[in-house]
Structures are given as C-alpha cells and as structure tokens.
PDB file of C-alpha atoms in Angstrom:
ATOM      1  CA  SER P   1      93.899 112.693 -70.970  1.00  0.00           C
ATOM      2  CA  GLY P   2      96.724 111.613 -68.667  1.00  0.00           C
ATOM      3  CA  GLU P   3      98.069 109.169 -71.215  1.00  0.00           C
ATOM      4  CA  LEU P   4      98.485 111.967 -73.732  1.00  0.00           C
ATOM      5  CA  MET P   5     100.268 114.443 -71.515  1.00  0.00           C
ATOM      6  CA  GLU P   6     104.023 114.282 -71.416  1.00  0.00           C
ATOM      7  CA  SER P   7     105.475 114.942 -67.951  1.00  0.00           C
ATOM      8  CA  GLY P   8     103.741 118.213 -67.023  1.00  0.00           C
ATOM      9  CA  GLN P   9     103.150 119.575 -70.563  1.00  0.00           C
ATOM     10  CA  ASP P  10      99.880 121.380 -71.267  1.00  0.00           C
ATOM     11  CA  ARG P  11      99.797 120.449 -74.959  1.00  0.00           C
ATOM     12  CA  ILE P  12     100.226 117.397 -77.119  1.00  0.00           C
ATOM     13  CA  THR P  13     101.396 117.129 -80.702  1.00  0.00           C
ATOM     14  CA  PHE P  14      98.893 116.491 -83.449  1.00  0.00           C
ATOM     15  CA  ASP P  15     100.733 113.274 -84.337  1.00  0.00           C
ATOM     16  CA  LYS P  16     100.272 111.960 -80.810  1.00  0.00           C
ATOM     17  CA  PHE P  17      96.597 112.941 -80.950  1.00  0.00           C
ATOM     18  CA  LYS P  18      96.164 111.090 -84.268  1.00  0.00           C
ATOM     19  CA  LYS P  19      97.882 107.968 -82.990  1.00  0.00           C
ATOM     20  CA  THR P  20      95.747 107.878 -79.858  1.00  0.00           C
ATOM     21  CA  PHE P  21      92.307 108.825 -81.155  1.00  0.00           C
ATOM     22  CA  PHE P  22      92.178 107.980 -84.864  1.00  0.00           C
ATOM     23  CA  LYS P  23      92.963 104.369 -84.030  1.00  0.00           C
ATOM     24  CA  LYS P  24      89.932 104.334 -81.720  1.00  0.00           C
ATOM     25  CA  LEU P  25      87.773 105.925 -84.417  1.00  0.00           C
ATOM     26  CA  SER P  26      88.717 103.262 -86.958  1.00  0.00           C
ATOM     27  CA  THR P  27      87.366 100.410 -84.850  1.00  0.00           C
ATOM     28  CA  PRO P  28      84.066  98.974 -86.101  1.00  0.00           C
ATOM     29  CA  ARG P  29      80.922 100.365 -84.567  1.00  0.00           C
ATOM     30  CA  CYS P  30      77.394  98.984 -84.486  1.00  0.00           C
ATOM     31  CA  PHE P  31      76.409 101.554 -87.115  1.00  0.00           C
ATOM     32  CA  PRO P  32      77.195 100.189 -90.606  1.00  0.00           C
ATOM     33  CA  SER P  33      79.633 102.320 -92.577  1.00  0.00           C
ATOM     34  CA  CYS P  34      77.374 102.178 -95.657  1.00  0.00           C
ATOM     35  CA  ILE P  35      74.737 104.223 -93.788  1.00  0.00           C
ATOM     36  CA  GLY P  36      77.306 106.883 -92.986  1.00  0.00           C
ATOM     37  CA  GLU P  37      78.453 106.868 -96.598  1.00  0.00           C
ATOM     38  CA  ILE P  38      74.953 107.726 -97.812  1.00  0.00           C
ATOM     39  CA  CYS P  39      73.984 110.229 -95.103  1.00  0.00           C
ATOM     40  CA  GLY P  40      77.384 111.677 -94.253  1.00  0.00           C
ATOM     41  CA  GLY P  41      77.478 115.397 -94.855  1.00  0.00           C
ATOM     42  CA  TRP P  42      73.723 115.815 -95.106  1.00  0.00           C
ATOM     43  CA  THR P  43      72.402 119.131 -93.895  1.00  0.00           C
ATOM     44  CA  GLN P  44      68.848 119.749 -92.695  1.00  0.00           C
ATOM     45  CA  GLU P  45      68.104 121.087 -96.162  1.00  0.00           C
ATOM     46  CA  THR P  46      69.429 117.908 -97.809  1.00  0.00           C
ATOM     47  CA  PHE P  47      67.283 115.779 -95.501  1.00  0.00           C
ATOM     48  CA  LYS P  48      64.258 117.945 -96.321  1.00  0.00           C
ATOM     49  CA  GLN P  49      64.891 117.540-100.064  1.00  0.00           C
ATOM     50  CA  VAL P  50      65.137 113.759 -99.690  1.00  0.00           C
ATOM     51  CA  LEU P  51      61.828 113.700 -97.789  1.00  0.00           C
ATOM     52  CA  VAL P  52      60.180 115.873-100.456  1.00  0.00           C
ATOM     53  CA  LYS P  53      61.367 113.430-103.146  1.00  0.00           C
ATOM     54  CA  LEU P  54      60.250 110.380-101.169  1.00  0.00           C
ATOM     55  CA  THR P  55      56.795 111.842-100.468  1.00  0.00           C
ATOM     56  CA  LYS P  56      56.319 113.198-103.983  1.00  0.00           C
ATOM     57  CA  ASN P  57      56.206 116.765-102.645  1.00  0.00           C
ATOM     58  CA  GLY P  58      54.039 115.837 -99.672  1.00  0.00           C
ATOM     59  CA  LYS P  59      51.382 114.048-101.744  1.00  0.00           C
ATOM     60  CA  ALA P  60      52.263 110.502-100.640  1.00  0.00           C
ATOM     61  CA  PRO P  61      53.250 108.836 -97.378  1.00  0.00           C
ATOM     62  CA  ILE P  62      56.881 107.877 -96.848  1.00  0.00           C
ATOM     63  CA  GLN P  63      57.566 104.315 -97.955  1.00  0.00           C
ATOM     64  CA  LEU P  64      58.162 101.984 -95.047  1.00  0.00           C
ATOM     65  CA  TRP P  65      60.109  99.530 -97.203  1.00  0.00           C
ATOM     66  CA  PHE P  66      61.914  99.311-100.509  1.00  0.00           C
ATOM     67  CA  SER P  67      61.515  96.336-102.832  1.00  0.00           C
ATOM     68  CA  SER P  68      64.859  96.894-104.507  1.00  0.00           C
ATOM     69  CA  PRO P  69      67.967  99.074-104.281  1.00  0.00           C
ATOM     70  CA  ASP P  70      66.700 100.984-107.327  1.00  0.00           C
ATOM     71  CA  GLU P  71      63.702 102.243-105.335  1.00  0.00           C
ATOM     72  CA  MET P  72      66.160 103.907-102.960  1.00  0.00           C
ATOM     73  CA  GLU P  73      67.407 106.273-105.679  1.00  0.00           C
ATOM     74  CA  PRO P  74      65.808 109.372-104.071  1.00  0.00           C
ATOM     75  CA  ILE P  75      68.024 108.768-101.038  1.00  0.00           C
ATOM     76  CA  SER P  76      71.297 108.392-102.913  1.00  0.00           C
ATOM     77  CA  LYS P  77      72.758 108.108-106.385  1.00  0.00           C
ATOM     78  CA  LYS P  78      75.484 105.744-105.090  1.00  0.00           C
ATOM     79  CA  ILE P  79      74.327 102.449-106.608  1.00  0.00           C
ATOM     80  CA  LEU P  80      76.789 100.151-104.832  1.00  0.00           C
ATOM     81  CA  VAL P  81      76.090 101.674-101.428  1.00  0.00           C
ATOM     82  CA  ARG P  82      72.336 101.375-101.998  1.00  0.00           C
ATOM     83  CA  LYS P  83      72.812  97.684-102.812  1.00  0.00           C
ATOM     84  CA  GLU P  84      74.900  97.182 -99.676  1.00  0.00           C
ATOM     85  CA  ILE P  85      72.266  98.861 -97.483  1.00  0.00           C
ATOM     86  CA  PHE P  86      69.442  96.950 -99.151  1.00  0.00           C
ATOM     87  CA  GLU P  87      71.199  93.631 -98.549  1.00  0.00           C
ATOM     88  CA  LEU P  88      71.963  94.631 -94.964  1.00  0.00           C
ATOM     89  CA  PHE P  89      68.310  95.302 -94.156  1.00  0.00           C
ATOM     90  CA  ASP P  90      66.753  92.669 -96.444  1.00  0.00           C
ATOM     91  CA  THR P  91      64.886  90.245 -94.212  1.00  0.00           C
ATOM     92  CA  LYS P  92      63.045  88.232 -96.884  1.00  0.00           C
ATOM     93  CA  ASP P  93      65.476  85.271 -96.883  1.00  0.00           C
TER      94      ASP P  93
END
C-alpha cells in the first residue's frame, strides 16, 4: 500500500487505484478466461439448475466427459465459448 500513498495522505484517487490494480488484474492467469465467461455471475441457484439439467432432474449421473461442444449446451448457450472450452480440454489428439 506504500506505493499508492502520496506523502502522508490517507486516501488515494480512484484513477491511481485503477492504474495500479487493474493492470495487475489484466495479466493472464492459469485459469482460462473462457471458463470465467461461462461461469461468471453464476449464483448457487444457477449452479443448482445446471446440475438439475445435466442429471436429468436427478435421474442420471453427471457426465464425466462431453463428446462435442453441443453436448455442453446445458452449461451454457454461448456456442463459441463452449467450442473454446471443448478444444481446451480435448485430449483425444
């Protein structure tokens, strides 16, 4: 926090905060952005609804794999993101 404080001030400007921290947040992480794009904003209720869809209302086990991005439709309607995630985790080579 010392780098943000200006000679004895208790507060910093929002612009200084943005410059310091948003730059750090924009650096790549080990977590692919496509995963965040699908799950970002999910609540516990959303997660529950996805599980209910995937398990056919509790009558089937959760799939451990998907054969195509289309099979991932219960997780997200975002076709391009599903394709990106599928390709990321596809190990069939």
